[in-house]
mmCIF file with all atom_site columns, C-alpha atoms in Angstrom:
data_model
loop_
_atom_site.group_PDB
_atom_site.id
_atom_site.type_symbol
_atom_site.label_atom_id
_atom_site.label_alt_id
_atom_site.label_comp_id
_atom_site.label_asym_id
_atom_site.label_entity_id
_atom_site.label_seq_id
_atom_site.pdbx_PDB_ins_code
_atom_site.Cartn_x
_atom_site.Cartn_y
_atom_site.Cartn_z
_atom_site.occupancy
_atom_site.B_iso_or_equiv
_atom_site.pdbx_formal_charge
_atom_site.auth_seq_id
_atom_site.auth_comp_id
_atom_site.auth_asym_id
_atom_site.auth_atom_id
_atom_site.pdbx_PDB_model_num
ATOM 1   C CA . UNK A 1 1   ? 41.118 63.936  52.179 1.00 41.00 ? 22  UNK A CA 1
ATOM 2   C CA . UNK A 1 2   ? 42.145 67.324  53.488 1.00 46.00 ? 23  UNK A CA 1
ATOM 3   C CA . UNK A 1 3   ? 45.983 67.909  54.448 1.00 48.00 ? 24  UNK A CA 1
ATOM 4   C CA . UNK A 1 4   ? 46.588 68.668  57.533 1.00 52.00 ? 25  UNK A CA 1
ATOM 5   C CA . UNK A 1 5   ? 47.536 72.359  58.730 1.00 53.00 ? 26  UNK A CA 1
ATOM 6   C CA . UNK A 1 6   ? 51.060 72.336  60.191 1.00 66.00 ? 27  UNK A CA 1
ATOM 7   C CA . UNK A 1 7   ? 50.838 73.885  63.610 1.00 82.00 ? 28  UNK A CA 1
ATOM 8   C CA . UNK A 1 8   ? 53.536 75.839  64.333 1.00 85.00 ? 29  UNK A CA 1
ATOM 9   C CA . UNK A 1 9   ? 53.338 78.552  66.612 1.00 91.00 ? 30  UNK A CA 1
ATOM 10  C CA . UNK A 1 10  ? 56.799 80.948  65.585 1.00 92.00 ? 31  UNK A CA 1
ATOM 11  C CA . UNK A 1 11  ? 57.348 80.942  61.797 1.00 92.00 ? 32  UNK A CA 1
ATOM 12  C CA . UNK A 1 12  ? 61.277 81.284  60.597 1.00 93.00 ? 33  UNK A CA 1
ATOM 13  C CA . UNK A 1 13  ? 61.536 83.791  58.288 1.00 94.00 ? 34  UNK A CA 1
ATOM 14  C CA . UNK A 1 14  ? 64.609 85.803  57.567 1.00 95.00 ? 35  UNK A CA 1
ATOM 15  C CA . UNK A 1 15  ? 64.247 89.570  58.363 1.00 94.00 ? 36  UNK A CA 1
ATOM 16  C CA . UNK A 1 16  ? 61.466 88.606  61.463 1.00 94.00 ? 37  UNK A CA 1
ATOM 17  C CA . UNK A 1 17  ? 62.250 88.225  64.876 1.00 93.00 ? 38  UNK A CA 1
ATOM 18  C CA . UNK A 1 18  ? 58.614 87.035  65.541 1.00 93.00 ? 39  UNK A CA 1
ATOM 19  C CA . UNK A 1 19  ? 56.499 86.004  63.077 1.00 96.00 ? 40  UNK A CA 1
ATOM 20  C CA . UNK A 1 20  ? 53.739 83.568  65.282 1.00 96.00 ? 41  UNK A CA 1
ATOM 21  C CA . UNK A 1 21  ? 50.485 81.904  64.345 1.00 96.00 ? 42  UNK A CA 1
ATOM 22  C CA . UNK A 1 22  ? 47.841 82.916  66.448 1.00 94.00 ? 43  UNK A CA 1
ATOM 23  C CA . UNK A 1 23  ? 45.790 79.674  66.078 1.00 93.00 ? 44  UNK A CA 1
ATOM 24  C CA . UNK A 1 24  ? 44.711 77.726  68.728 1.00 91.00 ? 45  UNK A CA 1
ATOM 25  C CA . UNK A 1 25  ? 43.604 81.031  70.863 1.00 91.00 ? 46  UNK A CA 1
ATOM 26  C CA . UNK A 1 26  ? 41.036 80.481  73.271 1.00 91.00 ? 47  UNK A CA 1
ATOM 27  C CA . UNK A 1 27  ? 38.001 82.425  72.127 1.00 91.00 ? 48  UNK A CA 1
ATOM 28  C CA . UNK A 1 28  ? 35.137 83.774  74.347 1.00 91.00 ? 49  UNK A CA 1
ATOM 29  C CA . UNK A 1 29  ? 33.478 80.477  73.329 1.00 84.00 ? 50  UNK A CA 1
ATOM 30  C CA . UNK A 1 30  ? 34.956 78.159  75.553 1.00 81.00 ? 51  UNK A CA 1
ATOM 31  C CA . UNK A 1 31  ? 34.636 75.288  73.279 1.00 88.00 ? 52  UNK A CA 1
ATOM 32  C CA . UNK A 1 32  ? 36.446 76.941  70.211 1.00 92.00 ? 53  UNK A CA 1
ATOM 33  C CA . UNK A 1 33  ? 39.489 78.467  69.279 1.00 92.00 ? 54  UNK A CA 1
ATOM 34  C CA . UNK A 1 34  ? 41.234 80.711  66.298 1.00 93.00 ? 55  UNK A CA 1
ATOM 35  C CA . UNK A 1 35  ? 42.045 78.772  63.742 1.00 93.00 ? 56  UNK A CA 1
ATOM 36  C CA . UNK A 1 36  ? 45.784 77.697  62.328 1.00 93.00 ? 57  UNK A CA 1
ATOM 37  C CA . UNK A 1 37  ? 46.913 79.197  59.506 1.00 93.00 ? 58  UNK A CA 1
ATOM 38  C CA . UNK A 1 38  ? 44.477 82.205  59.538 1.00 94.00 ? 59  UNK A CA 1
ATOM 39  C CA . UNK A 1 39  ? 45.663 85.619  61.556 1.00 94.00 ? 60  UNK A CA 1
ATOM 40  C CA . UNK A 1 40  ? 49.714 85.752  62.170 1.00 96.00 ? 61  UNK A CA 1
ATOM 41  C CA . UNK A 1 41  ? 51.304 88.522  64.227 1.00 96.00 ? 62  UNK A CA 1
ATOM 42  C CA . UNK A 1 42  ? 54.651 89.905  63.548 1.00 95.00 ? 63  UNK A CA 1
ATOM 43  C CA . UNK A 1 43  ? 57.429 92.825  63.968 1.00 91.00 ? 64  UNK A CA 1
ATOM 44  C CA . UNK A 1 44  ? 58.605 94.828  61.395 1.00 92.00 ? 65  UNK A CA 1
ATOM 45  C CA . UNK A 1 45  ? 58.262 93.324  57.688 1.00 95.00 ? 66  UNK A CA 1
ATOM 46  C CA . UNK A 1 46  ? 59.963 96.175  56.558 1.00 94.00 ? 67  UNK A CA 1
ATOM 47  C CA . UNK A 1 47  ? 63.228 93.736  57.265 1.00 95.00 ? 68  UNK A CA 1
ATOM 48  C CA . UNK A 1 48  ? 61.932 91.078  54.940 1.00 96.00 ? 69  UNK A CA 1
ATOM 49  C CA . UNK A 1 49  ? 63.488 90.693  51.449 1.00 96.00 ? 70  UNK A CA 1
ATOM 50  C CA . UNK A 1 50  ? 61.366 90.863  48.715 1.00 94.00 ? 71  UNK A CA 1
ATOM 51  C CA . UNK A 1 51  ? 62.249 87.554  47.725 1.00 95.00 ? 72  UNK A CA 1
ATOM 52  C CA . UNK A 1 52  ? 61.449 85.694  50.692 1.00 95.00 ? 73  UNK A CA 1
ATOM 53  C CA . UNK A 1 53  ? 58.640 87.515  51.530 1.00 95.00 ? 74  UNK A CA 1
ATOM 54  C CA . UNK A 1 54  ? 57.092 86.576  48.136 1.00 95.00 ? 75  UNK A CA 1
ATOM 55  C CA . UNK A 1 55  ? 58.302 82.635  48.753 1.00 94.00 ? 76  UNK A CA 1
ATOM 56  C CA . UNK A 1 56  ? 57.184 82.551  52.554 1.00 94.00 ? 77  UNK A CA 1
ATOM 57  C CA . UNK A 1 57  ? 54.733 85.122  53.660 1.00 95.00 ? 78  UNK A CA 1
ATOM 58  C CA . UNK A 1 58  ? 52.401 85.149  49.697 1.00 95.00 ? 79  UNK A CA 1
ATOM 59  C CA . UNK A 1 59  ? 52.960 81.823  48.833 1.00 95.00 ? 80  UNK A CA 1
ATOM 60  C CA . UNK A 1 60  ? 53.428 79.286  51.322 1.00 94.00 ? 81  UNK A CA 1
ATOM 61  C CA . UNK A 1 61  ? 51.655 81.331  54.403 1.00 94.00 ? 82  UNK A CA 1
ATOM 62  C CA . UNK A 1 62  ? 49.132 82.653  51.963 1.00 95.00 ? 83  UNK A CA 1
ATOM 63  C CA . UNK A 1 63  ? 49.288 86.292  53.875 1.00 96.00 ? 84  UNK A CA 1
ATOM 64  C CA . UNK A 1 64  ? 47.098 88.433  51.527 1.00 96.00 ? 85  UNK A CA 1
ATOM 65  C CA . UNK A 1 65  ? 46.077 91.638  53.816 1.00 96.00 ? 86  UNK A CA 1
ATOM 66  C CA . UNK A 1 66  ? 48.645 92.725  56.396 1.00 96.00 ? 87  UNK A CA 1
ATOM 67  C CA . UNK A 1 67  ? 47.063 95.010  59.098 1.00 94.00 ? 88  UNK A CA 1
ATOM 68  C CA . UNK A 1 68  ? 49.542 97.294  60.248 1.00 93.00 ? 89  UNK A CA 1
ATOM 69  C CA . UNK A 1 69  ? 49.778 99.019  63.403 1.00 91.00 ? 90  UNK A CA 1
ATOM 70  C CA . UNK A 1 70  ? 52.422 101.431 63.523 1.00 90.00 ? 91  UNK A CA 1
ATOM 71  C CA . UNK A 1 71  ? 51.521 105.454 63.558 1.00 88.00 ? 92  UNK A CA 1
ATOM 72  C CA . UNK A 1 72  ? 52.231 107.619 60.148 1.00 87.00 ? 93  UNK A CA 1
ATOM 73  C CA . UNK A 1 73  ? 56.073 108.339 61.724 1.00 89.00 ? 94  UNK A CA 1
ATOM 74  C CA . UNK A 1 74  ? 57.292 104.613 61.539 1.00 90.00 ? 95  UNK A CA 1
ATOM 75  C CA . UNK A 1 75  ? 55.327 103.935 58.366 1.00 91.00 ? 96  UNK A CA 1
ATOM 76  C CA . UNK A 1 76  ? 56.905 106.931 56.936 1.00 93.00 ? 97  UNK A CA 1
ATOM 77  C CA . UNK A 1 77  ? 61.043 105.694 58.029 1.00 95.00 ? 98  UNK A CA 1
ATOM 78  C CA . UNK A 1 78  ? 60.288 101.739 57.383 1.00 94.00 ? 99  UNK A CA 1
ATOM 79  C CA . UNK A 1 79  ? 58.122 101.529 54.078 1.00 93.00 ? 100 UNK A CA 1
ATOM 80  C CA . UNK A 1 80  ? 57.387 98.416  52.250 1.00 92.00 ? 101 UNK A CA 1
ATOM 81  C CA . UNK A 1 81  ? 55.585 96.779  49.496 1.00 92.00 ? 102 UNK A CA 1
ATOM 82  C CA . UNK A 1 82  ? 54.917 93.414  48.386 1.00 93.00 ? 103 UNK A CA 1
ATOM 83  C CA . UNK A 1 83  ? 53.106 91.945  45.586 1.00 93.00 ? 104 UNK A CA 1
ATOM 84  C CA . UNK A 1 84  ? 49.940 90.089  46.158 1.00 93.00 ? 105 UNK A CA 1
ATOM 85  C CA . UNK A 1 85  ? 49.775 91.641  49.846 1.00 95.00 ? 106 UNK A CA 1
ATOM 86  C CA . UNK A 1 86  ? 47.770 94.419  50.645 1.00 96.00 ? 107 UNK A CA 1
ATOM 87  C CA . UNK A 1 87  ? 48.369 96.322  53.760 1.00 95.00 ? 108 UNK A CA 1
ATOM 88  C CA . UNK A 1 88  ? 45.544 98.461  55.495 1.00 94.00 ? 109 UNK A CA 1
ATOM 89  C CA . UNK A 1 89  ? 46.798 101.255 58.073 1.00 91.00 ? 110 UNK A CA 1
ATOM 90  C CA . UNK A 1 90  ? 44.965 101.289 61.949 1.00 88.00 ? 111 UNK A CA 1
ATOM 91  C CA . UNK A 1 91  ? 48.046 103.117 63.655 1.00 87.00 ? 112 UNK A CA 1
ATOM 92  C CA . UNK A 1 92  ? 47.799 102.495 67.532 1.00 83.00 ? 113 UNK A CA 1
ATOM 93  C CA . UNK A 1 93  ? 51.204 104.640 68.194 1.00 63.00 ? 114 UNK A CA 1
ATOM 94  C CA . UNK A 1 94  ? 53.005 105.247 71.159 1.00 63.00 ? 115 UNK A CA 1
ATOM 95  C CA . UNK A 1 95  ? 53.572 109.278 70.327 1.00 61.00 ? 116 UNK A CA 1
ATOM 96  C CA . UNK A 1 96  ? 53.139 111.381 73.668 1.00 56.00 ? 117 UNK A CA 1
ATOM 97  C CA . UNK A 1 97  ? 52.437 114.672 73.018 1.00 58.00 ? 118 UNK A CA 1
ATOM 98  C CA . UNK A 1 98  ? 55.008 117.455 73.804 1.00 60.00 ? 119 UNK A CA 1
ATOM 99  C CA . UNK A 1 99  ? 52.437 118.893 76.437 1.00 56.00 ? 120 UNK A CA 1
ATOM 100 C CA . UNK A 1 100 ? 52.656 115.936 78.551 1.00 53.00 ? 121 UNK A CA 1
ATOM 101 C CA . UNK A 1 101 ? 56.115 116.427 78.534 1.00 56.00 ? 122 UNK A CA 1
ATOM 102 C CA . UNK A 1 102 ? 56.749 119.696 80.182 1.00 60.00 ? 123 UNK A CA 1
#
């Protein structure tokens, strides 16, 4: 018999303001939605400890590819790295250009 996933929709972890499980999402199916335990979305993991990333986020939450949105900028101040996580850039940044500006 299968265990059942623990639905939870804000995760605890130390470092994360809001780390939430996007399960239970209405899809453009009507009759389905996202599944628990699949696609999270947080703030900055650059604020996690190693430690506890490696304990919460790899091995309990099973996170294996982090899709991070931030542009080159905040990459570039708030690095970070964690082992058996792989993290794949798509920057959607905020940066106005200095000719809207003036």
């Amino acid at each position: 018999m299968a265990s059942a996933i623990k639905r939870v929709r804000h995760v605890e972890v130390a470092g994360l303001m809001n780390l939430r499980d996007l399960g239970g999402c209405d899809t453009n199916n009507s009759a389905k939605t996202t599944k628990w335990g699949v696609v999270y979305c947080s703030d900055q993991l650059c604020r996690v400890p190693a430690d506890v990333a490696q304990e919460i986020l790899v091995d309990q939450l099973r996170i294996r590819h982090v899709c991070d949105l931030r542009d080159e900028g905040e990459v570039s101040a708030n690095r970070y790295s964690f082992v058996g996580m792989r993290r794949t850039s798509f920057p959607i940044g905020m940066s106005i250009p200095d000719r809207f500006l003036k």
